[in-house]
mmCIF file of C-alpha atoms (C1' of nucleotides) in Angstrom:
data_model
loop_
_atom_site.group_PDB
_atom_site.id
_atom_site.type_symbol
_atom_site.label_atom_id
_atom_site.label_comp_id
_atom_site.label_asym_id
_atom_site.label_seq_id
_atom_site.Cartn_x
_atom_site.Cartn_y
_atom_site.Cartn_z
ATOM 1 C CA MET W 75 311.653 60.924 160.486
ATOM 2 C CA SER W 76 313.501 59.494 157.547
ATOM 3 C CA ALA W 77 311.016 57.310 155.626
ATOM 4 C CA CYS W 78 313.606 56.592 152.998
ATOM 5 C CA GLY W 79 315.995 53.937 154.195
ATOM 6 C CA GLU W 80 319.422 55.453 153.915
ATOM 7 C CA HIS W 81 318.728 59.108 154.251
ATOM 8 C CA ASP W 82 322.212 60.313 153.367
ATOM 9 C CA ALA W 83 321.664 59.006 149.861
ATOM 10 C CA CYS W 84 318.495 60.989 149.672
ATOM 11 C CA THR W 85 320.236 64.251 150.540
ATOM 12 C CA GLU W 86 323.114 63.436 148.267
ATOM 13 C CA ARG W 87 320.797 62.890 145.374
ATOM 14 C CA ALA W 88 318.964 66.151 146.013
ATOM 15 C CA LEU W 89 322.205 68.114 146.067
ATOM 16 C CA GLN W 90 323.318 66.552 142.838
ATOM 17 C CA TRP W 91 320.024 67.330 141.164
ATOM 18 C CA ALA W 92 320.404 70.903 142.290
ATOM 19 C CA GLU W 93 323.935 71.064 140.985
ATOM 20 C CA GLN W 94 322.838 69.708 137.645
ATOM 21 C CA ILE W 95 319.800 71.963 137.309
ATOM 22 C CA CYS W 96 321.797 75.064 138.167
ATOM 23 C CA GLN W 97 324.515 74.114 135.755
ATOM 24 C CA GLU W 98 322.059 73.540 132.943
ATOM 25 C CA GLN W 99 320.353 76.837 133.550
ATOM 26 C CA GLY W 100 323.454 78.909 134.175
ATOM 27 C CA LEU W 101 322.483 79.566 137.811
ATOM 28 C CA ARG W 102 324.915 79.997 140.642
ATOM 29 C CA PHE W 103 324.595 77.273 143.215
ATOM 30 C CA THR W 104 326.594 79.114 145.842
ATOM 31 C CA THR W 105 327.852 77.741 149.136
ATOM 32 C CA LEU W 106 325.066 79.490 150.967
ATOM 33 C CA ARG W 107 322.329 78.160 148.739
ATOM 34 C CA ARG W 108 323.788 74.725 148.852
ATOM 35 C CA ARG W 109 324.028 74.828 152.611
ATOM 36 C CA VAL W 110 320.408 75.944 153.006
ATOM 37 C CA LEU W 111 319.235 73.163 150.736
ATOM 38 C CA GLU W 112 321.309 70.714 152.743
ATOM 39 C CA ILE W 113 319.753 71.901 156.000
ATOM 40 C CA ILE W 114 316.284 71.523 154.538
ATOM 41 C CA TRP W 115 317.153 68.027 153.367
ATOM 42 C CA ALA W 116 318.472 67.012 156.763
ATOM 43 C CA ASP W 117 315.215 65.123 157.127
ATOM 44 C CA HIS W 118 311.818 64.772 155.487
ATOM 45 C CA ALA W 119 310.073 67.078 157.906
ATOM 46 C CA PRO W 120 309.208 70.637 156.964
ATOM 47 C CA THR W 121 311.870 73.091 158.092
ATOM 48 C CA LYS W 122 311.141 76.559 159.425
ATOM 49 C CA ALA W 123 313.019 79.561 158.104
ATOM 50 C CA TYR W 124 314.203 80.637 161.520
ATOM 51 C CA ASP W 125 315.419 77.153 162.329
ATOM 52 C CA ILE W 126 317.525 77.296 159.213
ATOM 53 C CA LEU W 127 318.792 80.650 160.395
ATOM 54 C CA ALA W 128 319.671 79.253 163.814
ATOM 55 C CA GLN W 129 321.777 76.570 162.170
ATOM 56 C CA LEU W 130 323.412 78.873 159.680
ATOM 57 C CA GLU W 131 324.390 81.331 162.396
ATOM 58 C CA GLN W 132 326.590 78.735 164.002
ATOM 59 C CA GLU W 133 328.769 78.398 160.931
ATOM 60 C CA HIS W 134 328.296 81.733 159.343
ATOM 61 C CA ALA W 135 328.424 84.742 161.632
ATOM 62 C CA SER W 136 326.803 87.173 159.229
ATOM 63 C CA ALA W 137 323.644 85.118 158.677
ATOM 64 C CA LYS W 138 320.535 87.221 159.102
ATOM 65 C CA PRO W 139 316.890 86.720 158.068
ATOM 66 C CA PRO W 140 317.494 88.037 154.547
ATOM 67 C CA THR W 141 320.334 85.582 154.128
ATOM 68 C CA VAL W 142 317.938 82.726 154.642
ATOM 69 C CA TYR W 143 314.960 84.148 152.816
ATOM 70 C CA ARG W 144 317.016 84.955 149.752
ATOM 71 C CA ALA W 145 318.297 81.433 149.574
ATOM 72 C CA LEU W 146 314.752 80.151 150.070
ATOM 73 C CA HIS W 147 313.444 82.373 147.286
ATOM 74 C CA PHE W 148 316.127 81.130 144.963
ATOM 75 C CA LEU W 149 315.414 77.497 145.767
ATOM 76 C CA LEU W 150 311.672 78.008 145.458
ATOM 77 C CA GLU W 151 311.992 79.836 142.182
ATOM 78 C CA HIS W 152 313.932 76.991 140.688
ATOM 79 C CA LYS W 153 311.639 74.365 142.226
ATOM 80 C CA LEU W 154 314.301 72.778 144.342
ATOM 81 C CA ILE W 155 312.119 73.175 147.399
ATOM 82 C CA HIS W 156 308.444 73.801 148.174
ATOM 83 C CA LYS W 157 306.808 75.973 150.767
ATOM 84 C CA LEU W 158 304.035 74.382 152.787
ATOM 85 C CA ASP W 159 301.673 77.269 153.338
ATOM 86 C CA SER W 160 299.722 75.459 155.982
ATOM 87 C CA GLN W 161 302.864 75.207 158.109
ATOM 88 C CA ASN W 162 305.003 78.169 157.122
ATOM 89 C CA ALA W 163 307.765 75.725 156.466
ATOM 90 C CA TYR W 164 309.861 74.375 153.647
ATOM 91 C CA VAL W 165 310.605 70.917 152.258
ATOM 92 C CA GLY W 166 312.987 69.672 149.623
ATOM 93 C CA CYS W 167 311.422 68.826 146.319
ATOM 94 C CA SER W 168 311.684 65.129 145.728
ATOM 95 C CA HIS W 169 311.550 65.172 141.934
ATOM 96 C CA PRO W 170 312.835 68.498 140.657
ATOM 97 C CA LEU W 171 313.464 67.132 137.207
ATOM 98 C CA GLU W 172 309.907 66.308 136.318
ATOM 99 C CA HIS W 173 307.627 69.001 137.517
ATOM 100 C CA GLU W 174 303.880 68.990 137.392
ATOM 101 C CA ALA W 175 301.554 70.188 140.132
ATOM 102 C CA CYS W 176 302.403 68.649 143.477
ATOM 103 C CA TYR W 177 300.585 67.951 146.630
ATOM 104 C CA PHE W 178 301.708 66.916 150.051
ATOM 105 C CA LEU W 179 300.801 64.395 152.713
ATOM 106 C CA ILE W 180 302.017 65.733 156.041
ATOM 107 C CA CYS W 181 302.099 63.426 159.052
ATOM 108 C CA LYS W 182 301.129 65.130 162.283
ATOM 109 C CA ARG W 183 302.943 62.570 164.374
ATOM 110 C CA CYS W 184 306.325 62.019 162.775
ATOM 111 C CA HIS W 185 306.224 65.150 160.582
ATOM 112 C CA VAL W 186 307.340 63.310 157.492
ATOM 113 C CA VAL W 187 306.110 64.939 154.319
ATOM 114 C CA VAL W 188 305.480 62.911 151.212
ATOM 115 C CA GLU W 189 305.213 64.683 147.910
ATOM 116 C CA CYS W 190 302.769 63.232 145.425
ATOM 117 C CA CYS W 191 301.995 64.163 141.893
ATOM 118 C CA GLY W 192 299.297 61.816 140.844
ATOM 119 C CA ARG W 193 297.830 62.318 137.413
ATOM 120 C CA ALA W 194 294.307 61.480 138.561
ATOM 121 C CA LEU W 195 294.165 64.030 141.310
ATOM 122 C CA ASP W 196 295.705 66.659 139.117
ATOM 123 C CA GLN W 197 293.058 65.939 136.534
ATOM 124 C CA ALA W 198 290.269 66.209 139.102
ATOM 125 C CA ILE W 199 291.542 69.604 140.158
ATOM 126 C CA SER W 200 291.738 70.790 136.580
ATOM 127 C CA ASP W 201 288.260 69.534 135.840
ATOM 128 C CA SER W 202 286.920 71.353 138.803
ATOM 129 C CA ALA W 203 288.587 74.610 137.831
ATOM 130 C CA ILE W 204 287.290 74.231 134.290
ATOM 131 C CA ALA W 205 283.787 73.576 135.576
ATOM 132 C CA HIS W 206 283.950 76.994 137.231
ATOM 133 C CA ASN W 207 285.513 78.637 134.185
ATOM 134 C CA PHE W 208 288.487 79.413 136.305
ATOM 135 C CA SER W 209 291.971 79.633 134.864
ATOM 136 C CA ARG W 210 294.173 77.791 137.285
ATOM 137 C CA GLN W 211 297.623 79.208 137.852
ATOM 138 C CA LYS W 212 298.855 77.955 141.177
ATOM 139 C CA THR W 213 297.586 75.122 143.333
ATOM 140 C CA THR W 214 298.193 74.574 147.016
ATOM 141 C CA LEU W 215 297.159 71.141 148.204
ATOM 142 C CA GLU W 216 298.287 69.992 151.602
ATOM 143 C CA ILE W 217 296.759 67.091 153.454
ATOM 144 C CA SER W 218 297.629 66.590 157.068
ATOM 145 C CA GLY W 219 296.909 63.448 159.000
ATOM 146 C CA GLU W 220 298.805 60.314 159.924
ATOM 147 C CA CYS W 221 301.152 58.315 157.777
ATOM 148 C CA GLU W 222 301.166 54.577 157.369
ATOM 149 C CA ALA W 223 304.112 54.012 159.683
ATOM 150 C CA CYS W 224 302.575 56.009 162.508
ATOM 151 C CA LEU W 225 299.194 54.349 162.098
ATOM 152 C CA GLN W 226 300.782 50.940 162.570
ATOM 153 C CA GLN W 227 302.288 51.783 165.919
ATOM 154 C CA MET K 119 284.315 92.248 144.092
ATOM 155 C CA SER K 120 280.839 91.070 144.850
ATOM 156 C CA ALA K 121 280.100 88.180 142.462
ATOM 157 C CA CYS K 122 276.733 87.636 144.060
ATOM 158 C CA GLY K 123 274.234 90.148 142.783
ATOM 159 C CA GLU K 124 272.893 91.909 145.827
ATOM 160 C CA HIS K 125 275.693 91.551 148.287
ATOM 161 C CA ASP K 126 273.809 92.857 151.307
ATOM 162 C CA ALA K 127 271.599 89.803 151.114
ATOM 163 C CA CYS K 128 274.660 87.654 151.139
ATOM 164 C CA THR K 129 275.982 89.192 154.355
ATOM 165 C CA GLU K 130 272.557 89.138 155.914
ATOM 166 C CA ARG K 131 272.199 85.459 155.220
ATOM 167 C CA ALA K 132 275.631 84.692 156.672
ATOM 168 C CA LEU K 133 274.827 86.559 159.869
ATOM 169 C CA GLN K 134 271.587 84.723 160.244
ATOM 170 C CA TRP K 135 273.234 81.376 159.732
ATOM 171 C CA ALA K 136 275.716 82.306 162.408
ATOM 172 C CA GLU K 137 272.972 83.348 164.751
ATOM 173 C CA GLN K 138 271.146 80.096 164.187
ATOM 174 C CA ILE K 139 274.206 77.892 164.549
ATOM 175 C CA CYS K 140 275.279 79.595 167.748
ATOM 176 C CA GLN K 141 271.812 79.329 169.167
ATOM 177 C CA GLU K 142 271.563 75.640 168.364
ATOM 178 C CA GLN K 143 274.910 74.927 169.929
ATOM 179 C CA GLY K 144 274.555 77.189 172.938
ATOM 180 C CA LEU K 145 277.384 79.459 171.810
ATOM 181 C CA ARG K 146 277.588 83.162 172.492
ATOM 182 C CA PHE K 147 277.433 85.170 169.309
ATOM 183 C CA THR K 148 278.622 88.369 170.941
ATOM 184 C CA THR K 149 278.664 91.828 169.419
ATOM 185 C CA LEU K 150 282.379 91.535 168.803
ATOM 186 C CA ARG K 151 282.149 88.189 167.073
ATOM 187 C CA ARG K 152 279.229 89.347 165.062
ATOM 188 C CA ARG K 153 281.029 92.497 164.039
ATOM 189 C CA VAL K 154 284.149 90.606 162.957
ATOM 190 C CA LEU K 155 282.053 88.234 160.884
ATOM 191 C CA GLU K 156 280.312 91.229 159.327
ATOM 192 C CA ILE K 157 283.628 92.843 158.424
ATOM 193 C CA ILE K 158 284.815 89.625 156.822
ATOM 194 C CA TRP K 159 281.589 89.390 154.877
ATOM 195 C CA ALA K 160 281.868 92.962 153.635
ATOM 196 C CA ASP K 161 282.949 91.418 150.352
ATOM 197 C CA HIS K 162 284.009 88.097 148.863
ATOM 198 C CA ALA K 163 287.696 88.865 149.031
ATOM 199 C CA PRO K 164 289.889 87.392 151.738
ATOM 200 C CA THR K 165 290.289 89.756 154.687
ATOM 201 C CA LYS K 166 293.504 90.183 156.661
ATOM 202 C CA ALA K 167 293.450 90.083 160.442
ATOM 203 C CA TYR K 168 295.096 93.463 160.793
ATOM 204 C CA ASP K 169 292.658 95.025 158.371
ATOM 205 C CA ILE K 170 289.860 93.777 160.562
ATOM 206 C CA LEU K 171 291.693 95.290 163.498
ATOM 207 C CA ALA K 172 292.022 98.631 161.729
ATOM 208 C CA GLN K 173 288.282 98.715 161.191
ATOM 209 C CA LEU K 174 287.395 97.577 164.661
ATOM 210 C CA GLU K 175 289.632 100.191 166.245
ATOM 211 C CA GLN K 176 287.519 102.940 164.781
ATOM 212 C CA GLU K 177 284.433 101.788 166.608
ATOM 213 C CA HIS K 178 285.908 100.038 169.551
ATOM 214 C CA ALA K 179 288.786 101.779 171.265
ATOM 215 C CA SER K 180 290.050 98.776 173.151
ATOM 216 C CA ALA K 181 290.495 96.564 170.087
ATOM 217 C CA LYS K 182 293.910 94.930 170.001
ATOM 218 C CA PRO K 183 295.355 91.952 168.114
ATOM 219 C CA PRO K 184 294.013 89.407 170.614
ATOM 220 C CA THR K 185 290.553 90.909 170.246
ATOM 221 C CA VAL K 186 290.583 90.053 166.579
ATOM 222 C CA TYR K 187 292.365 86.734 166.777
ATOM 223 C CA ARG K 188 290.033 85.455 169.473
ATOM 224 C CA ALA K 189 287.028 86.279 167.368
ATOM 225 C CA LEU K 190 288.707 84.640 164.380
ATOM 226 C CA HIS K 191 289.443 81.501 166.378
ATOM 227 C CA PHE K 192 285.868 81.305 167.502
ATOM 228 C CA LEU K 193 284.532 81.739 163.974
ATOM 229 C CA LEU K 194 287.007 79.220 162.572
ATOM 230 C CA GLU K 195 286.242 76.686 165.254
ATOM 231 C CA HIS K 196 282.581 76.806 164.452
ATOM 232 C CA LYS K 197 283.183 76.832 160.704
ATOM 233 C CA LEU K 198 281.644 80.203 160.116
ATOM 234 C CA ILE K 199 284.789 81.322 158.330
ATOM 235 C CA HIS K 200 287.825 79.718 156.703
ATOM 236 C CA LYS K 201 291.455 80.688 156.760
ATOM 237 C CA LEU K 202 293.245 80.752 153.434
ATOM 238 C CA ASP K 203 296.714 79.596 154.353
ATOM 239 C CA SER K 204 298.180 80.660 151.061
ATOM 240 C CA GLN K 205 297.154 84.250 151.777
ATOM 241 C CA ASN K 206 297.100 84.563 155.554
ATOM 242 C CA ALA K 207 293.592 85.843 155.217
ATOM 243 C CA TYR K 208 290.065 84.910 156.126
ATOM 244 C CA VAL K 209 286.827 84.449 154.193
ATOM 245 C CA GLY K 210 283.264 83.828 155.253
ATOM 246 C CA CYS K 211 282.064 80.283 154.841
ATOM 247 C CA SER K 212 279.386 80.179 152.220
ATOM 248 C CA HIS K 213 277.565 77.060 153.411
ATOM 249 C CA PRO K 214 278.120 76.608 157.127
ATOM 250 C CA LEU K 215 275.160 74.303 157.463
ATOM 251 C CA GLU K 216 276.409 71.511 155.271
ATOM 252 C CA HIS K 217 280.064 70.953 155.890
ATOM 253 C CA GLU K 218 282.306 68.637 153.975
ATOM 254 C CA ALA K 219 285.851 69.372 152.865
ATOM 255 C CA CYS K 220 286.104 72.642 150.995
ATOM 256 C CA TYR K 221 288.412 74.134 148.500
ATOM 257 C CA PHE K 222 288.833 77.597 147.157
ATOM 258 C CA LEU K 223 289.222 79.344 143.834
ATOM 259 C CA ILE K 224 290.962 82.652 144.451
ATOM 260 C CA CYS K 225 291.042 85.245 141.690
ATOM 261 C CA LYS K 226 294.302 87.164 141.512
ATOM 262 C CA ARG K 227 292.710 90.064 139.744
ATOM 263 C CA CYS K 228 289.461 90.832 141.532
ATOM 264 C CA HIS K 229 290.290 88.835 144.684
ATOM 265 C CA VAL K 230 286.931 87.122 144.768
ATOM 266 C CA VAL K 231 287.076 83.755 146.460
ATOM 267 C CA VAL K 232 284.676 81.008 145.519
ATOM 268 C CA GLU K 233 284.240 78.100 147.859
ATOM 269 C CA CYS K 234 283.612 74.744 146.237
ATOM 270 C CA CYS K 235 282.861 71.387 147.727
ATOM 271 C CA GLY K 236 282.595 69.073 144.796
ATOM 272 C CA ARG K 237 282.072 65.438 145.532
ATOM 273 C CA ALA K 238 284.334 64.304 142.692
ATOM 274 C CA LEU K 239 287.347 66.256 143.787
ATOM 275 C CA ASP K 240 286.849 65.259 147.372
ATOM 276 C CA GLN K 241 286.741 61.660 146.267
ATOM 277 C CA ALA K 242 289.932 62.029 144.254
ATOM 278 C CA ILE K 243 291.717 63.432 147.279
ATOM 279 C CA SER K 244 290.472 60.619 149.476
ATOM 280 C CA ASP K 245 291.514 58.029 146.930
ATOM 281 C CA SER K 246 294.942 59.486 146.765
ATOM 282 C CA ALA K 247 295.342 59.503 150.537
ATOM 283 C CA ILE K 248 294.112 55.915 150.691
ATOM 284 C CA ALA K 249 296.552 54.886 147.986
ATOM 285 C CA HIS K 250 299.336 56.099 150.272
ATOM 286 C CA ASN K 251 297.790 54.506 153.353
ATOM 287 C CA PHE K 252 297.488 57.941 154.794
ATOM 288 C CA SER K 253 294.719 58.853 157.192
ATOM 289 C CA ARG K 254 293.499 62.213 156.068
ATOM 290 C CA GLN K 255 292.488 64.648 158.773
ATOM 291 C CA LYS K 256 292.661 68.113 157.327
ATOM 292 C CA THR K 257 292.866 69.257 153.732
ATOM 293 C CA THR K 258 294.043 72.587 152.443
ATOM 294 C CA LEU K 259 293.241 73.141 148.793
ATOM 295 C CA GLU K 260 293.572 76.604 147.373
ATOM 296 C CA ILE K 261 293.730 77.354 143.684
ATOM 297 C CA SER K 262 294.728 80.792 142.576
ATOM 298 C CA GLY K 263 294.262 82.096 139.074
ATOM 299 C CA GLU K 264 291.680 84.152 137.253
ATOM 300 C CA CYS K 265 287.941 83.950 137.542
ATOM 301 C CA GLU K 266 285.476 83.840 134.689
ATOM 302 C CA ALA K 267 284.474 87.484 135.001
ATOM 303 C CA CYS K 268 288.061 88.717 134.903
ATOM 304 C CA LEU K 269 288.969 86.472 131.994
ATOM 305 C CA GLN K 270 286.182 88.011 129.932
ATOM 306 C CA GLN K 271 287.426 91.529 130.314
ATOM 307 C "C1'" DA G 288 345.913 93.557 134.159
ATOM 308 C "C1'" DA G 289 342.141 97.099 134.552
ATOM 309 C "C1'" DC G 290 337.565 97.782 134.109
ATOM 310 C "C1'" DA G 291 332.545 97.341 133.724
ATOM 311 C "C1'" DT G 292 328.746 94.975 135.110
ATOM 312 C "C1'" DA G 293 325.465 91.963 136.994
ATOM 313 C "C1'" DG G 294 324.513 89.059 140.565
ATOM 314 C "C1'" DT G 295 325.271 87.889 145.422
ATOM 315 C "C1'" DT G 296 325.837 88.823 150.126
ATOM 316 C "C1'" DG G 297 326.148 92.071 154.284
ATOM 317 C "C1'" DT G 298 323.693 95.092 157.236
ATOM 318 C "C1'" DT G 299 320.216 97.777 159.432
ATOM 319 C "C1'" DA G 300 315.815 98.569 160.054
ATOM 320 C "C1'" DC G 301 311.169 97.466 159.942
ATOM 321 C "C1'" DA G 302 306.588 95.306 158.473
ATOM 322 C "C1'" DT G 303 303.330 91.678 159.104
ATOM 323 C "C1'" DT G 304 301.146 87.880 161.409
ATOM 324 C "C1'" DA G 305 300.137 85.760 165.708
ATOM 325 C "C1'" DT G 306 300.283 84.322 170.687
ATOM 326 C "C1'" DA G 307 301.238 84.231 175.983
ATOM 327 C "C1'" DA G 308 299.908 85.586 180.290
ATOM 328 C "C1'" DC G 309 297.430 87.749 183.538
ATOM 329 C "C1'" DA G 310 293.715 91.256 184.958
ATOM 330 C "C1'" DT G 311 289.039 92.610 184.595
ATOM 331 C "C1'" DT G 312 284.325 92.412 183.288
ATOM 332 C "C1'" DA G 313 279.850 90.344 181.916
ATOM 333 C "C1'" DC G 314 276.669 86.579 182.099
ATOM 334 C "C1'" DA G 315 274.103 82.681 183.667
ATOM 335 C "C1'" DT G 316 272.300 80.376 187.350
ATOM 336 C "C1'" DA G 317 272.111 78.515 192.075
ATOM 337 C "C1'" DT H 266 273.352 88.205 195.672
ATOM 338 C "C1'" DA H 267 277.072 85.003 195.520
ATOM 339 C "C1'" DT H 268 279.699 82.453 192.503
ATOM 340 C "C1'" DG H 269 281.812 80.185 188.666
ATOM 341 C "C1'" DT H 270 282.696 80.322 183.753
ATOM 342 C "C1'" DA H 271 283.320 82.491 179.593
ATOM 343 C "C1'" DA H 272 284.568 86.733 177.291
ATOM 344 C "C1'" DT H 273 287.168 90.756 176.917
ATOM 345 C "C1'" DG H 274 290.931 94.101 178.238
ATOM 346 C "C1'" DT H 275 295.780 94.891 178.471
ATOM 347 C "C1'" DT H 276 300.670 94.556 178.027
ATOM 348 C "C1'" DA H 277 304.218 92.433 176.121
ATOM 349 C "C1'" DT H 278 306.481 89.585 172.934
ATOM 350 C "C1'" DA H 279 307.076 85.743 169.555
ATOM 351 C "C1'" DA H 280 307.233 84.208 164.808
ATOM 352 C "C1'" DT H 281 307.414 85.135 159.963
ATOM 353 C "C1'" DG H 282 308.976 87.941 156.303
ATOM 354 C "C1'" DT H 283 310.655 92.219 153.520
ATOM 355 C "C1'" DA H 284 312.761 96.955 152.056
ATOM 356 C "C1'" DA H 285 316.599 99.465 151.049
ATOM 357 C "C1'" DC H 286 321.108 100.432 150.434
ATOM 358 C "C1'" DA H 287 326.131 99.215 150.913
ATOM 359 C "C1'" DA H 288 329.867 96.099 149.975
ATOM 360 C "C1'" DC H 289 331.729 92.378 147.724
ATOM 361 C "C1'" DT H 290 332.604 88.712 144.015
ATOM 362 C "C1'" DA H 291 332.566 86.346 139.749
ATOM 363 C "C1'" DT H 292 332.739 86.924 134.952
ATOM 364 C "C1'" DG H 293 333.437 88.695 130.622
ATOM 365 C "C1'" DT H 294 335.579 92.639 127.909
ATOM 366 C "C1'" DT H 295 339.061 95.936 126.625
#
DNA sequence: AACATAGTTGTTACATTATAACATTACATA
DNA sequence: TATGTAATGTTATAATGTAACAACTATGTT
């Protein structure tokens, strides 16, 4: 479930990005928010809100659903995480400093999610919206299947 | 919310497709299933499960959540409807006889959903999956924004 | 230091979306 | 008509998410 070599580095990097982004934008990267982001980054699989809650509760007696959902809203708003609508689950954003539209490859076997932001695909989506005279505001693109590693087993 | 001229014709056509498909495949297109499909086809906006339930209850005293969800599962399984994951809502499939991968343009203002199945976009998605050595099994692509009609107002 | 204030967190309650599990009924066909 | 399968009825509960108000905390201002 790591797909990234040394996963600690991966988490570390994400937390530092978050720190930097919040600093730059005058946002408060509180202990709670940091901890939720850390839990989400524990691996590359999508994390469910109530699983986050279950973890938080162990360290933080007053954790309740709003505790988690508020942190999630904050992280989503500032693009530090994404919600996968097809799974009702959340993943860390793997390039919060360079946002365009993103899409996701979600492995059914190992649950690893890879975030892609290819120019070509983005262009194809835009073209299609334009062809229908549709003004595109938000795009949800989630592909589930099997990742390279799982296919090779 | 119609986006189709004479909407009755639209619903009528969908019900006949369903009838035909069920017949061909030896499936039972029961009153309940038919009625749920009809409710979904009442317009081109996504319909929520509990709104379907609210309608069914008025005509069918024993309707309960499982009543609706079973009908939805049946209709989904046989591709007579689609679920929009980004909205937790359901829309009629507008071309059940010719299935490829579909995507959706969802207008935030009038709620009309248009189902598209462009070859080019489908190809772009496939290419992208291939580039990541990912075997694509299911694709969720939902674009929300504003439709042509609403933009012109 | 005292205060004002805006943002964050605590707390309770509830809304929405969906499924499990088992009982009963309807339908097709031997 | 017996009989097996699929569909529906029924009760309960799981999973996901939000509203509303109270209490607290960080920060800047007098």
